[in-house]
GROMACS .gro file of N, CA, C and O in nm:
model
  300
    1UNK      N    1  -1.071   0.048  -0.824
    1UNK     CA    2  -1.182  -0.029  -0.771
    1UNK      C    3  -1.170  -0.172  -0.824
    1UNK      O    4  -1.135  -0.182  -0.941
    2UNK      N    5  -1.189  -0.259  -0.770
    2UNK     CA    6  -1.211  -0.429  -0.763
    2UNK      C    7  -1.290  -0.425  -0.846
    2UNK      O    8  -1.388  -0.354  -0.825
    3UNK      N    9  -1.281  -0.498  -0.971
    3UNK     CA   10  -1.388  -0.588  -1.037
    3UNK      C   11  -1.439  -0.716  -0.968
    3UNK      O   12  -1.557  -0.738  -0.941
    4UNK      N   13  -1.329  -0.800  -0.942
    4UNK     CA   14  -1.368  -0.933  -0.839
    4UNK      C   15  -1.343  -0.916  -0.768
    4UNK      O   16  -1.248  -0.843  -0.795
    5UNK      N   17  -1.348  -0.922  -0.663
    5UNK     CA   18  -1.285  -0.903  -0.516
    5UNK      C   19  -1.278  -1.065  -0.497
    5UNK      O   20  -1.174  -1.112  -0.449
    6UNK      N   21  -1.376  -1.144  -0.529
    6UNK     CA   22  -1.345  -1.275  -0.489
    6UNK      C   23  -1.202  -1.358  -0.550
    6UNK      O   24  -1.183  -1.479  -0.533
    7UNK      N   25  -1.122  -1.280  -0.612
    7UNK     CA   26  -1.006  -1.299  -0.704
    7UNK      C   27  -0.884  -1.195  -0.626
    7UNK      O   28  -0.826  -1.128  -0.711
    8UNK      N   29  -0.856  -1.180  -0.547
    8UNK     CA   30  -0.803  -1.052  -0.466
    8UNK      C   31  -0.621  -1.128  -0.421
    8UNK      O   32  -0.592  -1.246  -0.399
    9UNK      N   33  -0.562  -1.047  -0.422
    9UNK     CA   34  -0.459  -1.063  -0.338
    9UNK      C   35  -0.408  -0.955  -0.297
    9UNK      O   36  -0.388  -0.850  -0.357
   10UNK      N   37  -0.377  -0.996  -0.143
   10UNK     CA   38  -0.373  -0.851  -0.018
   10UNK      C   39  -0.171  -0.893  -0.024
   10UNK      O   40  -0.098  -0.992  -0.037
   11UNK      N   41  -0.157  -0.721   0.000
   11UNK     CA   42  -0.023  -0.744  -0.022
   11UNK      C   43   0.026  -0.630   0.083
   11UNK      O   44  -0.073  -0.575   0.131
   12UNK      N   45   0.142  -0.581   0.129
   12UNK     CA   46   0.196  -0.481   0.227
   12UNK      C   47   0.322  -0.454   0.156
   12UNK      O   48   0.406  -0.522   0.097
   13UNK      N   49   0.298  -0.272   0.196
   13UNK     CA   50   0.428  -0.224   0.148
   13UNK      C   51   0.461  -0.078   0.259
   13UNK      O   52   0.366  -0.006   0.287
   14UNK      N   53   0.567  -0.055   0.301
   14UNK     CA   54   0.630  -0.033   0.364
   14UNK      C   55   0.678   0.106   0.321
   14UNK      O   56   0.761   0.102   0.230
   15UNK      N   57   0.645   0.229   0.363
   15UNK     CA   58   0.687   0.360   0.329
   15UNK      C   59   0.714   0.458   0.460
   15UNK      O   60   0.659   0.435   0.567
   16UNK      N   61   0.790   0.554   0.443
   16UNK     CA   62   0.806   0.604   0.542
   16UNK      C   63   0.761   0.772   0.517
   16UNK      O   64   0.804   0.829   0.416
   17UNK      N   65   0.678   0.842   0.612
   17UNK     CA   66   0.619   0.949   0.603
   17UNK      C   67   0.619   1.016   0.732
   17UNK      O   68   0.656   0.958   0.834
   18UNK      N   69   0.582   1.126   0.730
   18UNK     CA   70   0.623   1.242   0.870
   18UNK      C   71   0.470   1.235   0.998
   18UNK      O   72   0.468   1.268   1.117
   19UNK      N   73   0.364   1.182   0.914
   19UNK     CA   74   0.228   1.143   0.953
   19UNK      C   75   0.132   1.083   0.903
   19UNK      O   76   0.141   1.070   0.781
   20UNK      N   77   0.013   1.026   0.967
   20UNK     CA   78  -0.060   0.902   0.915
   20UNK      C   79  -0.154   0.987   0.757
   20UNK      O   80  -0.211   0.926   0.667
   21UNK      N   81  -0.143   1.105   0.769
   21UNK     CA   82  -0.209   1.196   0.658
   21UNK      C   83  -0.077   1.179   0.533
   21UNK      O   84  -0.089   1.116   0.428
   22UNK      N   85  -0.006   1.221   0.560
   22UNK     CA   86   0.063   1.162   0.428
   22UNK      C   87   0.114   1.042   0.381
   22UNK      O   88   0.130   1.016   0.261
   23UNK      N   89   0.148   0.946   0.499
   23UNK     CA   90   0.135   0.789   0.440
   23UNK      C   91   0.001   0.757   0.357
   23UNK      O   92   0.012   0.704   0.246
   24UNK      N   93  -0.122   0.789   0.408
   24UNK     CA   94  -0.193   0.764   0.346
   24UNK      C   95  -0.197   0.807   0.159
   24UNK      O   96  -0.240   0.739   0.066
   25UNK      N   97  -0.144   0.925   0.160
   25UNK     CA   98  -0.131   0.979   0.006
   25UNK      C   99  -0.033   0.890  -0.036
   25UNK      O  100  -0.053   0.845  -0.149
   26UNK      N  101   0.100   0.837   0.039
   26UNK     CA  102   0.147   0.793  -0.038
   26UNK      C  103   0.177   0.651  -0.083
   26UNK      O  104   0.261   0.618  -0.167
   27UNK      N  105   0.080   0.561  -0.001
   27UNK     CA  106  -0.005   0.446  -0.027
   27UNK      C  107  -0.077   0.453  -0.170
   27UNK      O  108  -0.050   0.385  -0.269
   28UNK      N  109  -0.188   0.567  -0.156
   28UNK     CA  110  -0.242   0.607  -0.252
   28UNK      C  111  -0.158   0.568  -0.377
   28UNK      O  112  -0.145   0.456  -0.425
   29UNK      N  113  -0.103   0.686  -0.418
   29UNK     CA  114   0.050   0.673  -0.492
   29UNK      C  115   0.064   0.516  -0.521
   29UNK      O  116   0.032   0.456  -0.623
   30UNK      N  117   0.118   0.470  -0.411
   30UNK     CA  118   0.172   0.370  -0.474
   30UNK      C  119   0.096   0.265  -0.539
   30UNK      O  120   0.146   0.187  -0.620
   31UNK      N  121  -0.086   0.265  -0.485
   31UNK     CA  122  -0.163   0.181  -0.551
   31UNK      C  123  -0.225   0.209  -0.704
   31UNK      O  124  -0.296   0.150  -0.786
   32UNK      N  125  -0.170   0.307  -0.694
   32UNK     CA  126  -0.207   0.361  -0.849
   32UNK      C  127  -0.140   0.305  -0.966
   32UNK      O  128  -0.191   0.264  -1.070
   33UNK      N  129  -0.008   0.312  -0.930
   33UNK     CA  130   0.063   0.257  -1.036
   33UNK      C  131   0.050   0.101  -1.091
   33UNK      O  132   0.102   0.043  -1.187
   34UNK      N  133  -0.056   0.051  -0.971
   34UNK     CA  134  -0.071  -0.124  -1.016
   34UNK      C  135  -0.229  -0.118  -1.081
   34UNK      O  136  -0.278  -0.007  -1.060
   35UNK      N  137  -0.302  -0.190  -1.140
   35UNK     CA  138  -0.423  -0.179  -1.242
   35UNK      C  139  -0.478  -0.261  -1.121
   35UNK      O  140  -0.426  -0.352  -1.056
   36UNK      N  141  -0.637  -0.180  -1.109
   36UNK     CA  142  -0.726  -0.240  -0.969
   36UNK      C  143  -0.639  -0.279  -0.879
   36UNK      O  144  -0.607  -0.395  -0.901
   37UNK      N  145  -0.605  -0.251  -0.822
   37UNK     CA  146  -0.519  -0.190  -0.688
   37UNK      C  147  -0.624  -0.090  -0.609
   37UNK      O  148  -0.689   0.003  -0.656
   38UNK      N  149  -0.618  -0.148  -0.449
   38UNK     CA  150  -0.663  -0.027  -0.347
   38UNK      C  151  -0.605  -0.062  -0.258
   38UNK      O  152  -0.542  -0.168  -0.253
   39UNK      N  153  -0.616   0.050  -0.133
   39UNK     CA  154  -0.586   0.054   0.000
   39UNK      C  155  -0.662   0.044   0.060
   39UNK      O  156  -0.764   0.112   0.071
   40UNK      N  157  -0.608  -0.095   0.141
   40UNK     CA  158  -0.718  -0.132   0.254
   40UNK      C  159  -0.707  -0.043   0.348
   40UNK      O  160  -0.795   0.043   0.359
   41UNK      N  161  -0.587  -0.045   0.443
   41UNK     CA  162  -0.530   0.058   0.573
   41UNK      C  163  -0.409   0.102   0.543
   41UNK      O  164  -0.345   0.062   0.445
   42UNK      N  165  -0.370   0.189   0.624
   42UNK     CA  166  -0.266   0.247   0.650
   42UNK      C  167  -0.203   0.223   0.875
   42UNK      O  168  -0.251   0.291   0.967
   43UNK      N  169  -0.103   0.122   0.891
   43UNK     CA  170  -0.108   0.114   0.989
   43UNK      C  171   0.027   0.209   1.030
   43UNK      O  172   0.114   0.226   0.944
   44UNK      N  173   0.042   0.270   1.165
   44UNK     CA  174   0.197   0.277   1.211
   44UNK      C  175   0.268   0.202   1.206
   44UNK      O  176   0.217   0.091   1.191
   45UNK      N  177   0.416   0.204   1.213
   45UNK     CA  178   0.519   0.046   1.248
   45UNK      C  179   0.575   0.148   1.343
   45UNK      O  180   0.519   0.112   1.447
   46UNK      N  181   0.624   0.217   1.364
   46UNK     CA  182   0.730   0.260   1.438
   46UNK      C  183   0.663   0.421   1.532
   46UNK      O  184   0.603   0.514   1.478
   47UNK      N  185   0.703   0.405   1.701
   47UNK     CA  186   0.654   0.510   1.743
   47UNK      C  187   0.785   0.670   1.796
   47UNK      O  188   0.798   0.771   1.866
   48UNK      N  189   0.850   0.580   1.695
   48UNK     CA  190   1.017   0.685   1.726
   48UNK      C  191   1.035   0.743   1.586
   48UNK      O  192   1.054   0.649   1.509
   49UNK      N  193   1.037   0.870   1.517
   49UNK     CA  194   1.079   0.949   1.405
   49UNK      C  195   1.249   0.895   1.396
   49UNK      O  196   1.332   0.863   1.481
   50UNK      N  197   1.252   0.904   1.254
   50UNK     CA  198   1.366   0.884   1.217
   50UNK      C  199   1.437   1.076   1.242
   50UNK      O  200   1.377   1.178   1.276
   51UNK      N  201   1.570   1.058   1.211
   51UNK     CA  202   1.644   1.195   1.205
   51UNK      C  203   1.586   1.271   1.102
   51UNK      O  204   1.567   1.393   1.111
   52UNK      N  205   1.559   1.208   1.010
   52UNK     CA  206   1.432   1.358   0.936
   52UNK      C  207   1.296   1.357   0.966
   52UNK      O  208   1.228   1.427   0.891
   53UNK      N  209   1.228   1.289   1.067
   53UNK     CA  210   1.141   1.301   1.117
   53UNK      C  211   1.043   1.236   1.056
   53UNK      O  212   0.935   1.290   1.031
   54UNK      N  213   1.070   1.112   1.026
   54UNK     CA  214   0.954   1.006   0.942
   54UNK      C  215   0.917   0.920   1.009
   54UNK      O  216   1.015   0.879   1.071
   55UNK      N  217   0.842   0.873   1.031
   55UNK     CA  218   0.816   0.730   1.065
   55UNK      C  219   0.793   0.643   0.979
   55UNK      O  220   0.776   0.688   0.866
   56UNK      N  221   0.781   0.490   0.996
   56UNK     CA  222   0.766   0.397   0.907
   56UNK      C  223   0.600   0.363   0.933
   56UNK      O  224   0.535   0.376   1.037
   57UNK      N  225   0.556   0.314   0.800
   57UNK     CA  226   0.427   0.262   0.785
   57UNK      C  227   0.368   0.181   0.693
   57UNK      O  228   0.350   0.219   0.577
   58UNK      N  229   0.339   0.087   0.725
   58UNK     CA  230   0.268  -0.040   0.686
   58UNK      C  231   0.154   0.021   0.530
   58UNK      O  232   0.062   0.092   0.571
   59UNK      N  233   0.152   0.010   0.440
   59UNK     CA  234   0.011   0.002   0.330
   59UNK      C  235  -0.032  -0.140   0.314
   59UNK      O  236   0.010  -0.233   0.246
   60UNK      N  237  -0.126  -0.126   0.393
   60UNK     CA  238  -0.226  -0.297   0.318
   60UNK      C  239  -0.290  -0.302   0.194
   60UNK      O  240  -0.396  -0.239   0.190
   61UNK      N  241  -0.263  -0.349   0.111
   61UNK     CA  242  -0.258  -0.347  -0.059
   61UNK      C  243  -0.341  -0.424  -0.070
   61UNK      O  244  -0.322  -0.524   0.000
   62UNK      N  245  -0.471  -0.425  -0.158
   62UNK     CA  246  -0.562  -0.533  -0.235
   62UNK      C  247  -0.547  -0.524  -0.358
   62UNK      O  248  -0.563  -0.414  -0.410
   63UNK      N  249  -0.519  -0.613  -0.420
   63UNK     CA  250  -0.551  -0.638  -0.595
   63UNK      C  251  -0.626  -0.724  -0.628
   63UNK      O  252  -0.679  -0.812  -0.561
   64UNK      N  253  -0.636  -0.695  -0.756
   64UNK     CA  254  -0.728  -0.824  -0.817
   64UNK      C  255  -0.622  -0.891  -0.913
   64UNK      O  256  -0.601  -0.854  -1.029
   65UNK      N  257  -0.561  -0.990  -0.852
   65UNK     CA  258  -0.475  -1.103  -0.915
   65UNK      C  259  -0.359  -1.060  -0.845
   65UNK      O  260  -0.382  -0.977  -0.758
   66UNK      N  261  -0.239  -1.094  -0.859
   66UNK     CA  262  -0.098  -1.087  -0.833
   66UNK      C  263  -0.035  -0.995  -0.930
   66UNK      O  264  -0.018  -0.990  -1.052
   67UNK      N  265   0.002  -0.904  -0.796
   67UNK     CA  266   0.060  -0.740  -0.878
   67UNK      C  267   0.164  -0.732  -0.907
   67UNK      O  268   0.203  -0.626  -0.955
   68UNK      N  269   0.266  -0.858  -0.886
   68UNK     CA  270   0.418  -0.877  -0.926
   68UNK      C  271   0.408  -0.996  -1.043
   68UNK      O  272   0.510  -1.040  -1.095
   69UNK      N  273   0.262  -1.050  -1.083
   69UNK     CA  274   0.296  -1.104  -1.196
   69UNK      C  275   0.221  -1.016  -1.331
   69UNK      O  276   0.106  -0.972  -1.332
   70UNK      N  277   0.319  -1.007  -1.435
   70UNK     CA  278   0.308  -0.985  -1.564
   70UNK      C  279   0.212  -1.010  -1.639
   70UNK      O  280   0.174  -0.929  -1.723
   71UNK      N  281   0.159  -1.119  -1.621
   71UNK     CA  282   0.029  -1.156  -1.697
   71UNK      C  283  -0.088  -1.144  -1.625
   71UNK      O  284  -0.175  -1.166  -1.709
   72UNK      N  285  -0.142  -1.122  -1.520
   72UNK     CA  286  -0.238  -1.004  -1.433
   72UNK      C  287  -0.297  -0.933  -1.469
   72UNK      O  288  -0.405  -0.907  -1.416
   73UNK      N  289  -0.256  -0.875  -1.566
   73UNK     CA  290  -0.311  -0.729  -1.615
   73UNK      C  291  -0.379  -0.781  -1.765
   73UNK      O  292  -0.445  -0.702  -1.833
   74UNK      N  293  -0.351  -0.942  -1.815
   74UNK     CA  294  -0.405  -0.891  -1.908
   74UNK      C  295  -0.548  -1.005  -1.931
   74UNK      O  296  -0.571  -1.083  -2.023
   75UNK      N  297  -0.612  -0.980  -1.824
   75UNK     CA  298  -0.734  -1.034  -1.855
   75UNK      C  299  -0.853  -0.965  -1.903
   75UNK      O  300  -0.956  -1.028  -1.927
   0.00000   0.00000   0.00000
């Protein structure tokens, strides 16, 4: 959960899953590992399965500060 939201940076990351029910978990997943981190959406990118049967999908990422910088976390 956002402490500031008025301090936010929206970010996208790119995973590939078999349906919009497990992209979503694994959005999840991936917002966990960043401190105040959530998921805004989960969009489709692609309406063709790969050969193991994935499709690609968009996670719209919110943080509070910049989740690729180091010093972020320590306010």
């Amino acid at each position: 959960m956002l402490r500031d939201p008025e301090n936010s940076y929206e970010w996208t990351q790119e995973v590939r899953a078999p349906n919009l029910q497990v992209a979503r978990a694994r959005c999840q997943d991936l917002a966990s590992q960043y401190p105040l981190t959530d998921v805004a959406q989960v969009t489709q990118l692609t309406k063709t399965p790969t050969q193991q049967g994935e499709y690609k999908f968009i996670c719209w990422l919110i943080s509070e500060g910049d989740p690729t910088d180091a010093n972020s976390s320590n306010s």
